[in-house]
PDB file of C-alpha atoms in Angstrom:
ATOM      1  CA  MET A   1      91.626 125.659 107.759  1.00 85.00           C
ATOM      2  CA  LYS A   2      92.547 123.761 104.626  1.00 96.00           C
ATOM      3  CA  SER A   3      91.052 120.758 102.906  1.00 98.00           C
ATOM      4  CA  LYS A   4      92.619 117.497 104.049  1.00 98.00           C
ATOM      5  CA  ILE A   5      90.700 115.148 101.746  1.00 98.00           C
ATOM      6  CA  VAL A   6      93.062 112.700 100.037  1.00 98.00           C
ATOM      7  CA  SER A   7      92.772 109.318  98.360  1.00 98.00           C
ATOM      8  CA  LEU A   8      93.181 106.193 100.451  1.00 98.00           C
ATOM      9  CA  LYS A   9      96.275 105.274  98.456  1.00 98.00           C
ATOM     10  CA  ASP A  10      97.883 108.646  99.091  1.00 98.00           C
ATOM     11  CA  ALA A  11      97.066 108.597 102.813  1.00 98.00           C
ATOM     12  CA  VAL A  12      98.570 105.151 103.354  1.00 98.00           C
ATOM     13  CA  SER A  13     101.642 105.861 101.207  1.00 98.00           C
ATOM     14  CA  ARG A  14     102.857 108.119 104.037  1.00 98.00           C
ATOM     15  CA  ILE A  15     103.317 105.104 106.326  1.00 98.00           C
ATOM     16  CA  GLU A  16     106.731 103.452 106.089  1.00 98.00           C
ATOM     17  CA  SER A  17     107.726  99.896 106.917  1.00 98.00           C
ATOM     18  CA  GLY A  18     108.991  99.691 110.484  1.00 98.00           C
ATOM     19  CA  SER A  19     106.456 102.233 111.769  1.00 98.00           C
ATOM     20  CA  THR A  20     104.556 102.063 115.040  1.00 98.00           C
ATOM     21  CA  ILE A  21     100.820 102.368 114.359  1.00 98.00           C
ATOM     22  CA  ALA A  22      97.968 102.934 116.806  1.00 98.00           C
ATOM     23  CA  VAL A  23      94.901 101.126 115.441  1.00 98.00           C
ATOM     24  CA  GLY A  24      91.438 102.284 116.516  1.00 97.00           C
ATOM     25  CA  GLY A  25      88.147 100.489 116.953  1.00 96.00           C
ATOM     26  CA  SER A  26      86.891  98.042 119.559  1.00 95.00           C
ATOM     27  CA  LEU A  27      86.195  94.353 118.904  1.00 94.00           C
ATOM     28  CA  LEU A  28      84.014  94.128 115.777  1.00 94.00           C
ATOM     29  CA  ARG A  29      83.223  97.853 115.733  1.00 93.00           C
ATOM     30  CA  ARG A  30      84.979 100.397 113.521  1.00 95.00           C
ATOM     31  CA  GLN A  31      88.105  98.427 112.729  1.00 97.00           C
ATOM     32  CA  PRO A  32      89.800 100.617 110.053  1.00 98.00           C
ATOM     33  CA  MET A  33      89.691  97.855 107.441  1.00 98.00           C
ATOM     34  CA  ALA A  34      89.903 100.015 104.307  1.00 98.00           C
ATOM     35  CA  ILE A  35      93.230 101.372 105.591  1.00 98.00           C
ATOM     36  CA  ILE A  36      94.394  97.874 106.588  1.00 98.00           C
ATOM     37  CA  HIS A  37      93.708  96.558 103.066  1.00 98.00           C
ATOM     38  CA  GLU A  38      95.713  99.395 101.544  1.00 98.00           C
ATOM     39  CA  ILE A  39      98.626  98.816 103.948  1.00 98.00           C
ATOM     40  CA  ILE A  40      98.712  95.207 102.748  1.00 98.00           C
ATOM     41  CA  ARG A  41      98.462  96.234  99.073  1.00 98.00           C
ATOM     42  CA  GLN A  42     101.401  98.605  99.507  1.00 98.00           C
ATOM     43  CA  ASP A  43     103.452  95.863 101.227  1.00 98.00           C
ATOM     44  CA  ILE A  44     104.155  97.914 104.361  1.00 98.00           C
ATOM     45  CA  ARG A  45     105.765  95.575 106.898  1.00 98.00           C
ATOM     46  CA  ASP A  46     107.687  95.231 110.152  1.00 98.00           C
ATOM     47  CA  LEU A  47     104.968  97.096 112.048  1.00 98.00           C
ATOM     48  CA  THR A  48     104.433  97.606 115.751  1.00 98.00           C
ATOM     49  CA  LEU A  49     100.712  97.820 116.542  1.00 98.00           C
ATOM     50  CA  LEU A  50      99.233  99.617 119.548  1.00 98.00           C
ATOM     51  CA  THR A  51      95.601  98.585 119.954  1.00 98.00           C
ATOM     52  CA  TRP A  52      92.606  98.490 122.216  1.00 97.00           C
ATOM     53  CA  ALA A  53      90.438  95.358 121.768  1.00 96.00           C
ATOM     54  CA  THR A  54      91.437  94.446 118.231  1.00 97.00           C
ATOM     55  CA  THR A  55      89.984  91.850 115.885  1.00 97.00           C
ATOM     56  CA  MET A  56      90.233  91.662 112.109  1.00 98.00           C
ATOM     57  CA  ALA A  57      92.628  94.575 111.609  1.00 98.00           C
ATOM     58  CA  THR A  58      95.419  92.927 113.585  1.00 98.00           C
ATOM     59  CA  ASP A  59      94.664  89.398 112.425  1.00 98.00           C
ATOM     60  CA  MET A  60      94.713  90.335 108.743  1.00 98.00           C
ATOM     61  CA  LEU A  61      97.969  92.271 109.087  1.00 98.00           C
ATOM     62  CA  ALA A  62      99.438  89.251 110.906  1.00 98.00           C
ATOM     63  CA  GLY A  63      98.255  86.982 108.094  1.00 98.00           C
ATOM     64  CA  ALA A  64     100.009  89.242 105.590  1.00 98.00           C
ATOM     65  CA  GLY A  65     103.253  88.954 107.574  1.00 98.00           C
ATOM     66  CA  ALA A  66     103.243  92.672 108.337  1.00 98.00           C
ATOM     67  CA  VAL A  67     103.411  92.646 112.166  1.00 98.00           C
ATOM     68  CA  ARG A  68     106.583  92.483 114.249  1.00 98.00           C
ATOM     69  CA  ARG A  69     105.279  93.599 117.649  1.00 98.00           C
ATOM     70  CA  TRP A  70     101.870  94.038 119.282  1.00 98.00           C
ATOM     71  CA  GLU A  71     100.895  95.974 122.412  1.00 97.00           C
ATOM     72  CA  GLY A  72      97.292  95.959 123.587  1.00 97.00           C
ATOM     73  CA  ILE A  73      94.524  94.554 125.762  1.00 96.00           C
ATOM     74  CA  TYR A  74      93.053  91.829 123.511  1.00 96.00           C
ATOM     75  CA  ALA A  75      93.395  90.314 120.055  1.00 97.00           C
ATOM     76  CA  GLY A  76      90.649  87.910 119.007  1.00 96.00           C
ATOM     77  CA  PHE A  77      87.219  87.766 117.397  1.00 96.00           C
ATOM     78  CA  PHE A  78      84.930  88.279 120.379  1.00 89.00           C
ATOM     79  CA  ARG A  79      82.099  85.720 120.202  1.00 91.00           C
ATOM     80  CA  HIS A  80      83.623  84.146 117.074  1.00 94.00           C
ATOM     81  CA  GLY A  81      86.687  82.886 118.953  1.00 93.00           C
ATOM     82  CA  LEU A  82      90.417  83.458 118.660  1.00 94.00           C
ATOM     83  CA  ALA A  83      92.411  85.356 116.041  1.00 98.00           C
ATOM     84  CA  PRO A  84      93.919  82.484 114.004  1.00 98.00           C
ATOM     85  CA  ASN A  85      96.673  84.280 112.099  1.00 98.00           C
ATOM     86  CA  PHE A  86      97.727  86.335 115.091  1.00 98.00           C
ATOM     87  CA  ARG A  87      97.822  83.280 117.359  1.00 98.00           C
ATOM     88  CA  ARG A  88      99.793  81.238 114.842  1.00 98.00           C
ATOM     89  CA  GLN A  89     102.446  83.896 114.450  1.00 97.00           C
ATOM     90  CA  VAL A  90     102.732  84.554 118.179  1.00 98.00           C
ATOM     91  CA  GLU A  91     103.165  80.822 118.868  1.00 97.00           C
ATOM     92  CA  ALA A  92     105.819  80.653 116.142  1.00 97.00           C
ATOM     93  CA  GLY A  93     107.742  83.509 117.762  1.00 97.00           C
ATOM     94  CA  LEU A  94     107.172  85.830 114.801  1.00 97.00           C
ATOM     95  CA  ILE A  95     105.217  88.480 116.740  1.00 98.00           C
ATOM     96  CA  GLU A  96     106.464  89.936 120.017  1.00 97.00           C
ATOM     97  CA  THR A  97     103.540  90.590 122.369  1.00 96.00           C
ATOM     98  CA  HIS A  98     103.076  92.973 125.302  1.00 95.00           C
ATOM     99  CA  ASP A  99      99.810  92.586 127.214  1.00 92.00           C
ATOM    100  CA  TYR A 100      98.258  95.448 129.150  1.00 93.00           C
ATOM    101  CA  SER A 101      95.097  95.896 131.172  1.00 93.00           C
ATOM    102  CA  GLU A 102      92.461  98.351 129.983  1.00 95.00           C
ATOM    103  CA  SER A 103      93.335 100.883 132.679  1.00 95.00           C
ATOM    104  CA  ALA A 104      97.032 100.590 131.829  1.00 95.00           C
ATOM    105  CA  THR A 105      96.401 101.174 128.122  1.00 96.00           C
ATOM    106  CA  VAL A 106      94.245 104.193 128.919  1.00 97.00           C
ATOM    107  CA  ALA A 107      97.062 105.576 131.083  1.00 97.00           C
ATOM    108  CA  ARG A 108      99.608 105.105 128.298  1.00 97.00           C
ATOM    109  CA  PHE A 109      97.550 106.957 125.675  1.00 98.00           C
ATOM    110  CA  ARG A 110      96.494 109.595 128.192  1.00 97.00           C
ATOM    111  CA  ALA A 111     100.155 110.283 128.973  1.00 98.00           C
ATOM    112  CA  ALA A 112     100.949 110.707 125.278  1.00 98.00           C
ATOM    113  CA  GLY A 113      97.970 113.024 124.874  1.00 97.00           C
ATOM    114  CA  MET A 114      99.126 115.108 127.842  1.00 97.00           C
ATOM    115  CA  GLY A 115     102.610 115.407 126.387  1.00 96.00           C
ATOM    116  CA  ILE A 116     104.302 113.659 129.318  1.00 97.00           C
ATOM    117  CA  SER A 117     106.531 110.592 129.277  1.00 97.00           C
ATOM    118  CA  PHE A 118     104.601 108.377 131.723  1.00 98.00           C
ATOM    119  CA  LEU A 119     101.686 108.083 134.128  1.00 97.00           C
ATOM    120  CA  PRO A 120     101.617 106.146 137.411  1.00 97.00           C
ATOM    121  CA  ILE A 121      99.031 103.425 138.157  1.00 95.00           C
ATOM    122  CA  LYS A 122      98.484 100.758 140.817  1.00 94.00           C
ATOM    123  CA  SER A 123      96.299  98.280 138.909  1.00 89.00           C
ATOM    124  CA  MET A 124      99.211  96.177 137.608  1.00 88.00           C
ATOM    125  CA  LEU A 125     100.844  95.606 140.985  1.00 91.00           C
ATOM    126  CA  GLY A 126     101.224  91.887 141.626  1.00 88.00           C
ATOM    127  CA  THR A 127     100.727  90.871 137.978  1.00 85.00           C
ATOM    128  CA  GLY A 128     103.113  89.131 135.596  1.00 83.00           C
ATOM    129  CA  MET A 129     102.623  91.857 132.983  1.00 83.00           C
ATOM    130  CA  VAL A 130     105.453  93.834 134.538  1.00 85.00           C
ATOM    131  CA  ARG A 131     108.067  91.142 133.910  1.00 87.00           C
ATOM    132  CA  LYS A 132     106.939  90.887 130.263  1.00 87.00           C
ATOM    133  CA  SER A 133     107.537  94.555 129.478  1.00 91.00           C
ATOM    134  CA  PRO A 134     110.370  95.917 131.659  1.00 90.00           C
ATOM    135  CA  ASP A 135     111.209  98.522 129.004  1.00 91.00           C
ATOM    136  CA  GLN A 136     107.791 100.162 129.429  1.00 94.00           C
ATOM    137  CA  ILE A 137     106.823  99.469 133.067  1.00 95.00           C
ATOM    138  CA  LYS A 138     108.983 100.666 135.968  1.00 94.00           C
ATOM    139  CA  GLU A 139     108.301 100.439 139.702  1.00 94.00           C
ATOM    140  CA  ILE A 140     108.459 103.850 141.386  1.00 96.00           C
ATOM    141  CA  ARG A 141     107.841 105.367 144.832  1.00 97.00           C
ATOM    142  CA  CYS A 142     105.536 108.296 145.419  1.00 96.00           C
ATOM    143  CA  PRO A 143     107.651 111.223 146.686  1.00 95.00           C
ATOM    144  CA  PHE A 144     104.764 112.330 148.929  1.00 97.00           C
ATOM    145  CA  THR A 145     103.469 109.104 150.510  1.00 97.00           C
ATOM    146  CA  GLY A 146     106.108 106.486 149.752  1.00 96.00           C
ATOM    147  CA  ASP A 147     103.457 104.311 148.083  1.00 96.00           C
ATOM    148  CA  THR A 148     104.537 101.951 145.311  1.00 96.00           C
ATOM    149  CA  TYR A 149     103.286 102.598 141.774  1.00 96.00           C
ATOM    150  CA  HIS A 150     104.110 101.460 138.292  1.00 95.00           C
ATOM    151  CA  ALA A 151     105.204 104.111 135.844  1.00 96.00           C
ATOM    152  CA  LEU A 152     103.800 103.298 132.399  1.00 96.00           C
ATOM    153  CA  ALA A 153     105.578 104.686 129.361  1.00 97.00           C
ATOM    154  CA  ALA A 154     103.440 106.883 127.137  1.00 98.00           C
ATOM    155  CA  ALA A 155     102.033 105.165 124.035  1.00 97.00           C
ATOM    156  CA  HIS A 156     103.776 107.001 121.210  1.00 96.00           C
ATOM    157  CA  ALA A 157     102.874 105.967 117.658  1.00 98.00           C
ATOM    158  CA  ASP A 158     104.291 107.242 114.380  1.00 98.00           C
ATOM    159  CA  PHE A 159     100.793 107.051 112.877  1.00 98.00           C
ATOM    160  CA  THR A 160      97.281 106.606 114.225  1.00 98.00           C
ATOM    161  CA  ILE A 161      94.618 105.095 111.958  1.00 98.00           C
ATOM    162  CA  LEU A 162      90.919 105.369 112.777  1.00 98.00           C
ATOM    163  CA  HIS A 163      87.579 104.794 111.086  1.00 98.00           C
ATOM    164  CA  GLY A 164      84.925 107.343 111.989  1.00 96.00           C
ATOM    165  CA  TYR A 165      81.417 108.380 111.132  1.00 95.00           C
ATOM    166  CA  VAL A 166      81.237 111.747 109.366  1.00 96.00           C
ATOM    167  CA  ALA A 167      83.689 114.594 108.821  1.00 98.00           C
ATOM    168  CA  ASP A 168      84.053 117.785 106.857  1.00 98.00           C
ATOM    169  CA  GLU A 169      86.829 118.404 104.356  1.00 98.00           C
ATOM    170  CA  TYR A 170      88.980 119.990 107.056  1.00 98.00           C
ATOM    171  CA  GLY A 171      89.042 116.867 109.213  1.00 98.00           C
ATOM    172  CA  ASN A 172      86.512 117.693 111.932  1.00 98.00           C
ATOM    173  CA  VAL A 173      85.137 114.242 112.794  1.00 97.00           C
ATOM    174  CA  GLN A 174      81.762 113.845 114.493  1.00 96.00           C
ATOM    175  CA  TRP A 175      79.782 111.179 116.266  1.00 89.00           C
ATOM    176  CA  PRO A 176      76.322 110.587 114.791  1.00 81.00           C
ATOM    177  CA  ILE A 177      74.846 110.929 118.296  1.00 72.00           C
ATOM    178  CA  VAL A 178      76.056 111.978 121.739  1.00 57.00           C
ATOM    179  CA  ARG A 179      77.012 108.759 123.506  1.00 62.00           C
ATOM    180  CA  ASP A 180      79.551 106.997 125.646  1.00 57.00           C
ATOM    181  CA  SER A 181      81.862 104.677 123.740  1.00 68.00           C
ATOM    182  CA  ASP A 182      83.605 101.446 124.672  1.00 74.00           C
ATOM    183  CA  ASP A 183      86.702 102.305 122.641  1.00 86.00           C
ATOM    184  CA  ILE A 184      89.437 104.885 123.087  1.00 94.00           C
ATOM    185  CA  ASP A 185      89.523 106.341 119.564  1.00 95.00           C
ATOM    186  CA  GLN A 186      89.138 109.877 120.911  1.00 95.00           C
ATOM    187  CA  MET A 187      92.062 109.355 123.278  1.00 96.00           C
ATOM    188  CA  MET A 188      94.173 107.809 120.512  1.00 97.00           C
ATOM    189  CA  ALA A 189      93.460 110.840 118.351  1.00 97.00           C
ATOM    190  CA  SER A 190      94.530 113.205 121.141  1.00 97.00           C
ATOM    191  CA  ALA A 191      97.766 111.227 121.537  1.00 97.00           C
ATOM    192  CA  SER A 192      98.523 111.052 117.820  1.00 97.00           C
ATOM    193  CA  LYS A 193     101.501 112.496 115.980  1.00 97.00           C
ATOM    194  CA  ARG A 194     100.129 111.862 112.474  1.00 98.00           C
ATOM    195  CA  LEU A 195      96.445 110.934 112.236  1.00 98.00           C
ATOM    196  CA  ILE A 196      94.724 109.319 109.254  1.00 98.00           C
ATOM    197  CA  VAL A 197      90.940 108.944 109.463  1.00 98.00           C
ATOM    198  CA  THR A 198      88.518 107.237 107.100  1.00 98.00           C
ATOM    199  CA  VAL A 199      84.851 108.132 107.487  1.00 98.00           C
ATOM    200  CA  GLU A 200      81.543 106.939 106.130  1.00 95.00           C
ATOM    201  CA  LYS A 201      80.669 110.388 104.780  1.00 96.00           C
ATOM    202  CA  ILE A 202      82.261 113.737 104.027  1.00 98.00           C
ATOM    203  CA  VAL A 203      79.659 116.404 104.829  1.00 97.00           C
ATOM    204  CA  PRO A 204      79.644 120.192 104.330  1.00 97.00           C
ATOM    205  CA  HIS A 205      81.377 122.235 107.028  1.00 98.00           C
ATOM    206  CA  SER A 206      78.027 123.930 107.717  1.00 97.00           C
ATOM    207  CA  GLU A 207      76.675 120.602 108.990  1.00 96.00           C
ATOM    208  CA  ILE A 208      79.544 120.307 111.445  1.00 97.00           C
ATOM    209  CA  GLN A 209      78.930 123.878 112.606  1.00 96.00           C
ATOM    210  CA  ARG A 210      75.263 123.152 113.329  1.00 96.00           C
ATOM    211  CA  ARG A 211      76.160 120.593 116.027  1.00 93.00           C
ATOM    212  CA  PRO A 212      79.684 121.390 117.240  1.00 94.00           C
ATOM    213  CA  ALA A 213      79.259 119.354 120.442  1.00 91.00           C
ATOM    214  CA  LEU A 214      79.314 116.154 118.373  1.00 93.00           C
ATOM    215  CA  THR A 215      82.881 116.795 117.171  1.00 95.00           C
ATOM    216  CA  TYR A 216      85.120 114.306 118.964  1.00 94.00           C
ATOM    217  CA  ILE A 217      88.204 114.757 116.764  1.00 97.00           C
ATOM    218  CA  PRO A 218      89.023 118.354 115.746  1.00 97.00           C
ATOM    219  CA  HIS A 219      90.698 119.218 112.461  1.00 98.00           C
ATOM    220  CA  THR A 220      93.849 120.329 114.256  1.00 97.00           C
ATOM    221  CA  LEU A 221      94.731 116.693 114.981  1.00 98.00           C
ATOM    222  CA  VAL A 222      94.049 115.287 111.507  1.00 98.00           C
ATOM    223  CA  GLU A 223      96.614 114.969 108.722  1.00 98.00           C
ATOM    224  CA  ALA A 224      94.453 113.164 106.156  1.00 98.00           C
ATOM    225  CA  ILE A 225      90.731 112.474 105.828  1.00 98.00           C
ATOM    226  CA  VAL A 226      89.360 109.853 103.421  1.00 98.00           C
ATOM    227  CA  GLU A 227      85.748 109.154 102.508  1.00 98.00           C
ATOM    228  CA  ALA A 228      85.359 105.371 102.600  1.00 97.00           C
ATOM    229  CA  PRO A 229      81.750 104.135 102.837  1.00 96.00           C
ATOM    230  CA  TYR A 230      81.697 100.738 104.568  1.00 95.00           C
ATOM    231  CA  GLY A 231      85.298 101.410 105.535  1.00 97.00           C
ATOM    232  CA  ALA A 232      85.022  99.072 108.532  1.00 97.00           C
ATOM    233  CA  HIS A 233      83.481  96.166 106.579  1.00 96.00           C
ATOM    234  CA  PRO A 234      82.986  93.354 107.487  1.00 96.00           C
ATOM    235  CA  CYS A 235      83.033  94.879 110.962  1.00 96.00           C
ATOM    236  CA  ALA A 236      80.293  97.261 112.113  1.00 93.00           C
ATOM    237  CA  CYS A 237      80.121 101.030 112.174  1.00 92.00           C
ATOM    238  CA  ASP A 238      77.502 101.714 114.826  1.00 86.00           C
ATOM    239  CA  GLY A 239      74.696 103.952 113.647  1.00 86.00           C
ATOM    240  CA  PHE A 240      75.501 103.117 110.004  1.00 90.00           C
ATOM    241  CA  TYR A 241      75.637  99.336 109.541  1.00 92.00           C
ATOM    242  CA  ASP A 242      75.926  96.151 111.487  1.00 91.00           C
ATOM    243  CA  GLU A 243      78.615  93.521 111.377  1.00 93.00           C
ATOM    244  CA  ASP A 244      78.520  91.349 108.237  1.00 93.00           C
ATOM    245  CA  GLU A 245      78.511  88.077 110.152  1.00 94.00           C
ATOM    246  CA  ALA A 246      78.613  85.874 107.059  1.00 94.00           C
ATOM    247  CA  ALA A 247      81.675  87.701 105.737  1.00 95.00           C
ATOM    248  CA  VAL A 248      83.424  87.473 109.126  1.00 96.00           C
ATOM    249  CA  LYS A 249      82.796  83.730 109.221  1.00 96.00           C
ATOM    250  CA  ASP A 250      84.100  83.343 105.649  1.00 97.00           C
ATOM    251  CA  TYR A 251      87.303  85.138 106.638  1.00 98.00           C
ATOM    252  CA  LEU A 252      87.769  82.986 109.732  1.00 98.00           C
ATOM    253  CA  ALA A 253      87.223  79.814 107.719  1.00 97.00           C
ATOM    254  CA  ALA A 254      89.953  80.891 105.299  1.00 98.00           C
ATOM    255  CA  ALA A 255      92.245  82.007 108.141  1.00 98.00           C
ATOM    256  CA  LYS A 256      92.396  78.518 109.639  1.00 97.00           C
ATOM    257  CA  THR A 257      95.492  77.909 107.506  1.00 98.00           C
ATOM    258  CA  PRO A 258      98.250  80.118 106.056  1.00 98.00           C
ATOM    259  CA  GLU A 259      97.289  78.877 102.600  1.00 98.00           C
ATOM    260  CA  GLY A 260      93.657  79.852 103.112  1.00 98.00           C
ATOM    261  CA  THR A 261      94.710  83.273 104.344  1.00 98.00           C
ATOM    262  CA  SER A 262      96.924  83.813 101.290  1.00 98.00           C
ATOM    263  CA  GLN A 263      94.044  82.904  98.989  1.00 98.00           C
ATOM    264  CA  TYR A 264      91.673  85.213 100.855  1.00 98.00           C
ATOM    265  CA  LEU A 265      94.108  88.127 100.546  1.00 98.00           C
ATOM    266  CA  ALA A 266      94.606  87.351  96.870  1.00 98.00           C
ATOM    267  CA  ASP A 267      90.848  87.373  96.241  1.00 97.00           C
ATOM    268  CA  HIS A 268      89.800  90.281  98.453  1.00 97.00           C
ATOM    269  CA  VAL A 269      92.816  92.591  98.692  1.00 97.00           C
ATOM    270  CA  PHE A 270      95.565  92.142  96.099  1.00 97.00           C
ATOM    271  CA  SER A 271      93.219  91.626  93.149  1.00 96.00           C
ATOM    272  CA  ARG A 272      91.174  94.688  94.157  1.00 95.00           C
ATOM    273  CA  ARG A 273      92.737  97.987  93.116  1.00 94.00           C
ATOM    274  CA  ASP A 274      90.956 100.063  95.765  1.00 96.00           C
ATOM    275  CA  HIS A 275      88.251 100.100  98.408  1.00 96.00           C
ATOM    276  CA  ALA A 276      85.404 100.437  95.902  1.00 95.00           C
ATOM    277  CA  ALA A 277      86.630  97.331  94.091  1.00 95.00           C
ATOM    278  CA  TYR A 278      86.791  95.497  97.435  1.00 96.00           C
ATOM    279  CA  LEU A 279      83.137  96.327  98.085  1.00 94.00           C
ATOM    280  CA  GLU A 280      82.249  94.864  94.692  1.00 92.00           C
ATOM    281  CA  THR A 281      83.509  91.524  96.044  1.00 90.00           C
ATOM    282  CA  PHE A 282      80.384  91.594  98.222  1.00 89.00           C
ATOM    283  CA  GLY A 283      78.064  92.939  95.546  1.00 83.00           C
ATOM    284  CA  GLY A 284      78.865  96.615  96.085  1.00 79.00           C
ATOM    285  CA  ARG A 285      77.018  99.158  98.186  1.00 79.00           C
ATOM    286  CA  GLU A 286      73.615  98.053  96.925  1.00 77.00           C
ATOM    287  CA  ALA A 287      74.095  94.543  98.296  1.00 77.00           C
ATOM    288  CA  LEU A 288      75.615  95.835 101.536  1.00 84.00           C
ATOM    289  CA  ARG A 289      72.653  98.113 102.164  1.00 81.00           C
ATOM    290  CA  ALA A 290      70.959  95.230 103.969  1.00 75.00           C
ATOM    291  CA  LEU A 291      73.498  95.746 106.758  1.00 71.00           C
ATOM    292  CA  ASN A 292      72.621  99.403 107.011  1.00 70.00           C
ATOM    293  CA  VAL A 293      70.782 100.108 110.264  1.00 66.00           C
ATOM    294  CA  THR A 294      70.048 103.833 109.838  1.00 58.00           C
ATOM    295  CA  GLY A 295      70.632 104.853 106.220  1.00 53.00           C
ATOM    296  CA  GLY A 296      73.671 106.836 107.314  1.00 55.00           C
ATOM    297  CA  ALA A 297      76.171 105.110 104.990  1.00 55.00           C
ATOM    298  CA  GLU A 298      74.114 105.944 101.949  1.00 53.00           C
TER     299      GLU A 298
END
């Protein structure tokens, strides 16, 4: 094993404009915001995003004019309403969208993780989703029963970006507790070609060895690991800190207009040289400690 710790700037510099990126997290949990900010700073554009239930990551990239195509199950802000920048750009014809059900998205990433080109499902039969994405959904017949299925193309991304909990320098990423999750980060990691992960903490390898069953992403899948405390802010990182609701509402207020979005990005992204400087916008880690639910991020 070799150390895979790099700076956020170095990790993101590997992503080129025109790439397809799988973005982890679910709703307002573990959106990889530190990576998203750096993508915007480096002016990486013309992106295709593959997501689960995405919120701020996709909306902010849309507001920066960085998204060309989106494929996923949902883009919005959960109880806070719609995703204003994303919606505006979709309505203007600037973002091509391809909607999938949860089971269909799972099948697509599972196929990529298995190293096969497609998986068959029945859950999309009779829906309009098929007509929207004929390049990725094909009707097929089972050679054994003659039943009708849809073949779903595997979800292949050039890069996968995730925010996790803790990892060692080699890129073994662990959950803080054994639990079921409502996201598919683990599946995205298994399907990845080039995986970049930010985590709340880098811990000694001996800590990882003490509880190997908590490792949900092994080092063999990871290209770059970055320590980024509050790397999901203002979204939550369960077990470490809760959603910063005031900061989410401030973003949404600014995102009501393109001009407000531009000013927000100027104040919170472009004028901040790195993730630490971004956190200072909110008073730094000391001020954010109030969001901390377990002490884990400290």
